[in-house]
XYZ file of C-alpha atoms in Angstrom:
568
model
C -37.665 39.924 7.466
C -34.822 42.113 8.743
C -33.101 41.932 12.117
C -31.390 44.934 13.725
C -29.135 44.787 16.782
C -29.187 47.739 19.111
C -28.948 48.508 22.817
C -31.691 47.830 25.346
C -32.889 50.881 27.267
C -36.104 49.426 28.711
C -36.794 45.716 29.189
C -39.697 43.816 27.737
C -40.874 42.276 24.459
C -43.844 43.351 22.351
C -45.286 43.387 18.829
C -46.797 46.215 16.876
C -46.696 48.423 13.802
C -44.013 51.038 13.271
C -45.102 54.659 13.438
C -42.312 56.928 12.173
C -42.390 60.226 14.040
C -40.766 63.149 12.293
C -38.485 65.345 14.332
C -39.730 68.896 14.401
C -36.264 70.409 14.809
C -35.990 73.236 12.324
C -33.337 75.895 12.111
C -34.635 79.395 12.750
C -32.870 82.048 10.669
C -32.313 85.564 11.940
C -34.860 88.184 10.937
C -34.570 91.787 12.012
C -37.637 93.131 13.834
C -38.478 96.684 14.761
C -41.148 95.975 17.373
C -39.010 94.345 20.064
C -41.690 94.743 22.709
C -44.112 92.666 20.655
C -41.526 89.874 20.377
C -41.006 89.925 24.134
C -44.777 89.723 24.578
C -44.874 86.698 22.253
C -42.182 85.021 24.356
C -44.155 85.595 27.564
C -47.346 84.191 26.013
C -45.544 81.120 24.669
C -43.920 80.416 28.034
C -47.282 80.821 29.750
C -48.950 78.336 27.383
C -46.063 75.867 27.691
C -46.291 76.167 31.482
C -50.038 75.445 31.420
C -49.544 72.473 29.090
C -46.792 71.069 31.283
C -48.880 71.517 34.432
C -51.714 69.558 32.805
C -49.334 66.704 31.973
C -48.062 66.647 35.560
C -51.656 66.311 36.757
C -52.180 63.452 34.276
C -49.228 61.578 35.797
C -49.695 62.639 39.412
C -49.675 58.993 40.559
C -46.485 58.077 38.685
C -43.614 59.558 40.682
C -40.976 58.927 37.984
C -42.888 60.612 35.133
C -44.191 63.389 37.351
C -40.658 64.304 38.465
C -39.371 64.376 34.896
C -42.228 66.612 33.757
C -41.759 68.821 36.800
C -38.089 69.347 35.923
C -39.227 70.598 32.493
C -41.748 72.889 34.144
C -38.967 74.430 36.242
C -36.999 75.128 33.050
C -39.973 76.909 31.509
C -40.760 78.901 34.666
C -37.136 79.910 35.297
C -37.121 83.704 35.666
C -33.555 83.799 34.318
C -34.804 82.262 31.064
C -37.302 85.053 30.386
C -34.709 87.661 31.338
C -32.091 86.198 28.983
C -34.573 85.908 26.122
C -35.611 89.539 26.552
C -31.956 90.567 26.648
C -31.237 88.765 23.363
C -34.216 90.434 21.681
C -33.161 93.868 22.977
C -29.526 93.362 21.932
C -29.913 92.075 18.360
C -33.540 92.986 17.510
C -34.506 89.451 16.537
C -37.779 87.567 16.478
C -38.832 85.558 19.517
C -38.144 82.153 17.894
C -34.549 83.079 17.114
C -33.947 84.290 20.671
C -35.220 80.992 22.098
C -33.096 78.961 19.698
C -29.997 81.016 20.521
C -30.336 80.734 24.296
C -31.216 77.042 24.392
C -28.558 76.000 21.887
C -25.845 77.801 23.864
C -26.656 75.589 26.847
C -27.303 72.456 24.771
C -24.010 72.702 22.873
C -22.035 72.907 26.096
C -23.786 69.728 27.282
C -23.184 67.878 24.017
C -19.454 68.638 24.255
C -19.378 66.961 27.649
C -17.713 63.560 28.089
C -20.663 62.607 30.280
C -23.383 60.567 28.564
C -25.799 61.768 31.228
C -25.185 65.450 30.418
C -25.458 64.693 26.714
C -28.865 63.137 27.304
C -29.936 66.197 29.273
C -29.108 68.230 26.176
C -31.701 66.170 24.316
C -34.212 67.001 27.035
C -33.559 70.717 26.585
C -34.210 70.322 22.859
C -37.624 68.922 23.786
C -38.459 72.018 25.823
C -37.058 74.372 23.172
C -39.057 72.776 20.364
C -42.234 72.838 22.422
C -41.929 76.589 23.000
C -41.042 77.310 19.352
C -44.005 75.258 18.126
C -46.286 77.231 20.410
C -44.884 80.474 18.969
C -45.611 79.229 15.454
C -49.233 78.590 16.434
C -48.882 74.797 16.315
C -50.002 73.994 19.855
C -51.279 70.477 19.272
C -48.310 68.677 17.739
C -48.199 65.981 20.426
C -50.115 63.099 18.788
C -53.153 61.761 20.541
C -54.471 59.674 17.667
C -52.085 56.714 17.807
C -53.533 53.298 17.045
C -53.219 50.460 19.554
C -49.936 48.577 19.155
C -47.936 51.528 17.851
C -44.143 51.191 17.993
C -42.856 54.755 17.913
C -39.674 55.162 15.836
C -37.639 58.354 15.510
C -34.077 59.664 15.876
C -35.105 61.396 19.074
C -38.399 61.331 20.919
C -39.350 63.884 23.497
C -40.591 62.703 26.879
C -43.182 65.462 26.443
C -44.373 63.648 23.292
C -44.606 60.408 25.265
C -46.475 62.049 28.156
C -48.902 63.765 25.806
C -49.838 60.564 23.982
C -52.084 57.701 25.064
C -49.311 55.454 26.388
C -51.662 52.463 26.498
C -51.463 52.436 22.708
C -47.650 52.504 22.600
C -46.179 48.991 22.309
C -42.549 50.058 22.046
C -40.033 52.792 21.299
C -37.105 52.749 18.849
C -34.625 55.634 18.655
C -31.173 56.216 17.217
C -30.187 58.779 19.806
C -30.755 58.035 23.474
C -29.049 56.591 26.529
C -29.985 54.688 29.718
C -29.925 57.928 31.717
C -32.117 59.964 29.334
C -35.482 61.106 30.618
C -37.122 59.201 27.771
C -35.511 55.919 28.858
C -36.429 56.555 32.489
C -40.019 57.286 31.470
C -40.172 54.176 29.265
C -38.968 51.968 32.124
C -41.472 53.538 34.491
C -44.295 52.930 31.997
C -42.969 49.394 31.224
C -42.635 50.178 27.508
C -39.869 48.191 25.733
C -37.264 50.532 24.241
C -34.260 49.959 21.984
C -31.747 52.412 20.532
C -30.052 51.472 17.269
C -27.964 53.120 14.565
C -29.436 55.922 12.484
C -28.739 53.822 9.379
C -30.788 50.912 10.724
C -33.606 53.221 11.812
C -33.823 54.661 8.304
C -34.390 51.140 6.927
C -37.529 50.742 9.038
C -40.754 51.807 7.366
C -44.134 53.076 8.501
C -46.717 50.360 9.188
C -44.208 47.505 9.125
C -45.015 44.748 11.595
C -42.216 44.708 14.135
C -41.031 42.742 17.149
C -39.177 44.892 19.648
C -37.015 42.963 22.105
C -36.106 45.412 24.842
C -34.345 42.684 26.799
C -31.604 41.905 24.257
C -31.827 45.133 22.257
C -33.155 43.541 19.047
C -35.670 44.839 16.501
C -37.169 42.510 13.846
C -39.252 43.939 11.009
C -41.701 41.773 9.023
C -41.059 38.773 11.303
C -41.738 35.221 10.126
C -44.167 32.849 11.787
C -41.219 31.102 13.442
C -39.997 34.441 14.831
C -43.424 35.140 16.296
C -43.566 31.696 17.873
C -40.050 32.034 19.285
C -40.805 35.388 20.893
C -44.144 34.187 22.245
C -42.261 31.423 24.083
C -39.510 33.831 25.121
C -42.060 36.244 26.593
C -43.538 33.463 28.704
C -40.073 32.453 29.939
C -39.033 36.034 30.659
C -42.215 36.744 32.565
C -41.582 33.663 34.680
C -37.949 34.702 35.216
C -38.991 38.228 36.138
C -41.438 36.916 38.707
C -38.684 34.736 40.116
C -36.261 37.697 40.326
C -38.882 39.835 42.086
C -38.075 38.041 45.327
C -34.623 39.649 45.342
C -36.301 42.968 46.015
C -36.613 41.880 49.639
C -33.405 39.822 49.910
C -29.835 40.735 50.808
C -27.075 39.986 48.360
C -25.144 36.936 49.540
C -23.498 33.775 48.260
C -24.934 30.280 48.804
C -22.809 29.939 51.938
C -23.962 33.267 53.348
C -21.073 35.627 52.529
C -22.592 39.118 52.257
C -22.093 41.043 49.034
C -23.982 44.335 49.229
C -25.697 45.235 45.946
C -26.158 48.999 45.835
C -27.211 51.553 43.229
C -25.500 54.204 41.131
C -27.703 57.303 40.804
C -27.681 60.596 38.938
C -30.894 62.144 40.263
C -33.420 62.149 43.090
C -35.694 60.106 40.835
C -32.994 57.438 40.536
C -32.845 57.166 44.340
C -36.561 56.380 44.552
C -36.232 53.925 41.678
C -33.352 52.182 43.463
C -35.430 51.893 46.632
C -38.228 50.126 44.762
C -35.715 47.645 43.300
C -34.258 46.550 46.637
C -30.949 48.424 46.571
C -28.878 47.973 49.722
C -27.929 51.615 49.851
C -26.745 54.165 47.297
C -23.205 53.222 46.310
C -22.510 56.233 44.106
C -24.164 59.636 43.703
C -22.732 61.502 40.724
C -23.223 64.891 42.368
C -22.165 67.006 39.385
C -25.165 65.581 37.516
C -27.689 66.622 40.160
C -27.380 70.265 39.135
C -26.999 69.948 35.363
C -29.803 72.418 34.606
C -28.253 75.289 36.555
C -26.402 78.072 34.767
C -24.143 78.568 37.770
C -22.808 76.416 40.546
C -25.407 75.681 43.249
C -25.035 77.383 46.592
C -24.237 75.408 49.710
C -27.886 75.728 50.780
C -29.183 74.473 47.416
C -26.839 71.496 47.551
C -27.813 70.709 51.130
C -31.518 70.544 50.242
C -30.868 68.057 47.430
C -28.463 65.914 49.460
C -30.849 65.824 52.396
C -33.647 64.610 50.137
C -31.397 61.853 48.805
C -30.383 60.687 52.292
C -33.988 60.635 53.479
C -35.106 58.505 50.505
C -32.068 56.227 50.292
C -32.423 52.592 51.414
C -31.135 52.455 54.984
C -30.135 56.111 54.607
C -26.802 54.795 53.332
C -25.288 57.066 50.676
C -21.900 57.512 49.025
C -21.630 61.079 47.691
C -18.887 61.447 45.106
C -17.522 64.995 45.136
C -18.016 67.010 41.937
C -16.112 65.140 39.232
C -15.556 68.089 36.929
C -13.450 67.302 33.908
C -11.276 69.455 31.679
C -14.328 71.007 30.054
C -14.378 74.782 30.167
C -18.016 74.644 31.315
C -16.839 74.408 34.911
C -14.995 77.698 34.654
C -18.023 79.312 33.033
C -20.363 78.330 35.856
C -17.989 79.532 38.575
C -17.572 82.839 36.741
C -13.886 82.535 35.884
C -11.832 82.349 32.753
C -9.733 79.265 32.423
C -9.861 75.669 31.546
C -7.239 73.081 30.886
C -7.155 70.975 27.777
C -5.396 68.129 29.558
C -7.496 64.964 29.763
C -6.045 64.436 33.236
C -7.262 67.761 34.618
C -10.410 66.663 36.414
C -11.902 65.459 39.691
C -10.012 66.281 42.867
C -7.325 68.161 40.944
C -9.871 70.730 39.793
C -11.548 70.902 43.230
C -8.304 71.525 45.115
C -7.595 74.426 42.760
C -11.054 75.820 43.618
C -11.194 75.331 47.379
C -14.357 77.365 47.977
C -16.285 75.027 45.657
C -14.867 72.039 47.525
C -15.600 73.491 50.973
C -19.169 74.418 50.081
C -19.861 70.892 48.887
C -18.272 69.266 51.936
C -20.296 71.529 54.248
C -23.510 70.700 52.371
C -22.867 66.955 52.674
C -21.999 67.152 56.377
C -25.085 69.237 57.161
C -27.447 67.025 55.160
C -26.460 63.756 56.778
C -27.239 64.117 60.481
C -28.851 60.679 60.754
C -27.469 58.909 57.700
C -24.622 56.516 56.977
C -22.647 58.798 54.695
C -19.379 58.559 52.771
C -17.631 61.401 50.952
C -15.996 59.834 47.892
C -13.011 61.620 46.326
C -12.846 61.377 42.508
C -9.815 60.835 40.284
C -7.333 60.284 43.083
C -3.756 59.664 41.964
C -1.885 59.792 45.287
C -2.557 59.757 49.070
C -1.626 63.433 49.556
C -4.795 64.489 47.702
C -6.845 62.532 50.242
C -4.941 64.070 53.143
C -5.743 67.566 51.878
C -9.462 66.747 51.663
C -9.445 65.199 55.151
C -7.805 68.347 56.515
C -10.611 70.476 55.048
C -13.247 68.100 56.468
C -11.635 68.375 59.934
C -11.630 72.174 59.692
C -15.328 72.180 58.808
C -16.084 69.859 61.746
C -14.255 72.244 64.066
C -16.259 75.186 62.746
C -19.571 73.396 63.280
C -18.631 72.315 66.812
C -17.478 75.807 67.803
C -20.788 77.227 66.609
C -22.939 74.461 68.164
C -24.259 73.380 64.756
C -25.493 69.753 64.819
C -23.731 67.627 62.238
C -23.077 63.940 61.602
C -19.818 63.111 63.399
C -19.304 59.774 61.659
C -19.144 60.692 57.965
C -16.633 58.429 56.248
C -14.051 59.226 53.587
C -13.617 57.132 50.460
C -11.336 57.193 47.439
C -12.147 56.395 43.834
C -9.629 54.041 42.236
C -9.726 54.850 38.546
C -6.106 55.617 37.668
C -3.173 53.186 37.464
C -1.252 55.254 40.043
C -4.107 54.929 42.555
C -4.242 51.172 41.978
C -0.482 50.834 42.446
C -0.601 52.949 45.633
C -3.797 51.277 46.913
C -2.200 50.162 50.214
C -1.097 53.696 51.030
C -4.514 55.024 49.997
C -6.338 52.341 52.010
C -4.605 53.534 55.172
C -6.102 56.997 54.636
C -9.748 56.095 53.960
C -12.736 54.064 55.120
C -13.537 52.613 51.702
C -12.266 52.401 48.134
C -14.517 52.330 45.079
C -13.149 51.077 41.755
C -14.433 53.000 38.753
C -13.824 50.355 36.113
C -14.865 52.541 33.161
C -12.013 54.994 33.734
C -9.601 52.381 35.078
C -9.933 50.465 31.805
C -9.477 53.646 29.759
C -6.379 54.889 31.559
C -4.822 51.454 31.989
C -5.236 50.306 28.401
C -5.013 53.677 26.683
C -8.363 53.136 24.992
C -11.228 55.571 24.470
C -14.158 54.461 26.621
C -16.574 56.060 24.136
C -15.086 54.399 21.063
C -16.587 51.305 19.497
C -13.215 50.346 18.042
C -10.869 47.782 19.554
C -13.642 46.380 21.717
C -11.740 43.295 22.894
C -9.009 45.481 24.319
C -11.363 47.615 26.377
C -13.071 44.932 28.410
C -12.632 44.368 32.123
C -11.383 40.831 31.326
C -8.004 42.285 30.314
C -5.310 40.798 32.615
C -3.936 44.232 33.527
C -7.370 45.468 34.652
C -8.134 42.290 36.619
C -4.757 42.467 38.360
C -5.396 46.056 39.382
C -8.814 45.078 40.774
C -7.185 42.177 42.645
C -4.517 44.486 44.095
C -7.124 46.927 45.387
C -9.289 44.168 46.878
C -6.221 42.698 48.649
C -5.314 46.124 50.034
C -8.846 46.537 51.343
C -8.646 43.187 53.120
C -5.278 43.991 54.684
C -6.525 47.342 55.931
C -10.016 46.139 56.951
C -11.944 48.544 54.743
C -14.776 48.189 52.211
C -13.872 47.751 48.540
C -16.602 48.411 45.977
C -16.870 48.332 42.212
C -19.129 51.062 40.816
C -18.301 50.994 37.101
C -20.129 49.090 34.370
C -18.204 45.922 35.271
C -20.322 45.671 38.436
C -23.425 45.130 36.254
C -21.787 42.575 33.960
C -23.087 39.183 35.110
C -20.115 37.466 33.446
C -17.842 39.302 35.870
C -19.855 38.854 39.074
C -18.174 35.616 40.178
C -14.747 37.039 39.405
C -15.296 40.233 41.375
C -16.711 38.350 44.370
C -13.869 35.829 44.216
C -11.268 38.607 44.118
C -12.695 40.044 47.335
C -15.039 42.833 46.231
C -17.634 43.260 48.984
C -19.913 45.894 47.408
C -21.289 46.075 43.861
C -22.941 49.341 42.845
C -25.060 49.048 39.707
C -27.845 50.801 37.819
C -31.175 50.174 39.597
C -32.535 47.952 36.829
C -29.643 45.479 37.323
C -30.069 44.957 41.091
C -32.250 41.830 40.957
C -30.098 40.091 38.331
C -26.824 40.835 40.161
C -28.218 39.578 43.478
C -29.351 36.413 41.711
C -25.915 35.893 40.177
C -24.185 36.416 43.535
C -26.447 33.754 45.070
C -25.604 31.064 42.502
C -22.239 30.003 43.929
C -20.304 29.393 47.141
C -17.749 32.024 48.035
C -14.949 29.436 48.197
C -15.756 28.323 44.637
C -15.791 31.944 43.474
C -12.279 32.421 44.896
C -10.980 29.370 43.016
C -12.731 30.507 39.829
C -11.285 34.038 40.100
C -7.778 32.642 40.646
C -8.136 30.521 37.512
C -9.228 33.558 35.518
C -6.253 35.527 36.857
C -3.930 32.938 35.301
C -5.173 33.824 31.811
C -2.789 35.749 29.560
C -5.373 37.496 27.403
C -8.829 39.003 27.723
C -10.104 36.602 25.048
C -8.854 33.603 27.027
C -10.453 34.873 30.248
C -13.799 35.578 28.594
C -13.772 32.145 26.914
C -13.193 30.486 30.287
C -16.185 32.353 31.731
C -18.370 31.383 28.769
C -17.453 27.695 29.126
C -18.162 27.808 32.873
C -21.654 29.177 32.166
C -22.566 26.331 29.801
């Protein structure tokens, strides 16, 4: 028996036998070809076959909106006219074979995504690999590599698994998925959750220790994998499955309930989203609005910045499908990556870690104006907030508000119908914004605390590093005091204060955040039921006392210990 601890990407517990799936990534070396036209013909044929295959998969999953949308996004990649044009251009320029041209074009895009600080964009790079490998396999004549001969109870294990692989298989025979390279926002994880297949990601070293045909328990709730389990393990997980199923049925009622404490104090539980699919998922989970749309992630597949019209179509779709048509659109939160300058067609870039968000947008006013116009025009009958990212001082907000007012004036002068009640919000994710929260609160309708970045910039710790874990938690006194300051400023100025970072999903922090005065919690859709349940467990007055006690702690370890004792 061996036990491996990983990270849960899709809830559920199941048993089965491991099926190790080999990755088909192979490096294509350059070969000079004389007949360039034949290579371009091969590319066209491969794209046509891949398009037909993808269309068939979409038909297979026509009743599953989540899977269908993921497969459709891949189809759009394959059908993109720019893709064929670029591939032909590569073949013409360097006289290479079709496979090499495909690898070159896809890896250029993929590498830029993998260099991103965004886990979501990194996961989209994995998705592009799936499409690339599918086309290359077709070119090599291997059209039927997606397995359809899995045995019932198969637990698929591989470094990376393509959603196309999953869609092409008989999913009724798949008991679980184990990878060493995935994230909650990857298309594979989204598909696994939609299909109710338990999924865990673990280290590559642990994955290599797992062998074909081993009996395995996959615990997608706690992120645990057990190979060759004992009889006691099997009995324990049988009981746990019964308890979890009962708990899940109990939590289902929160789909229809508002978030509120025992004594009726309303705490809105909203959803963070990165895609139109996420919005629909949030609606099915009982989200009380969309608390954060990461708009820069909506257009990750585009080689250039979307036009105002393209943005408007996407934003309008989100508003129409959002619960209560309540949406908080965060403006493009571009970082210091040079990708931004590539997609706007300029040379530039800034290696400073602080060159991101509103600082970048104010330097590129046309980009900012186009996005503001798109949001205003897409929200005629919605409850909309424009959220400004990476604010460090009130003057940045004032400049954005001035642009919004100018756009309103333009629409009114030209008799263009537009929502006249769009609100303005500020992200609080830098120490300077937290310190100036009163001044900021007087400029906006809401403040949203991004705890991931606030922790990083307050404590000087890398949010992506596994080192120094105790120092990077939201229990740190400095972080809690900043959150308390912002909540107090919101109360004094009668505006909404939300938390949209990972801390909002941490059930150990729920009582503290509520007690400090946070009125909105924006979480990933799969956490909505659990957070509502946690909010409902206590009276607001007791939460306030509890939060004050936590605030008296001198260390993160002391605060976390106090929470653990209170939960016993």
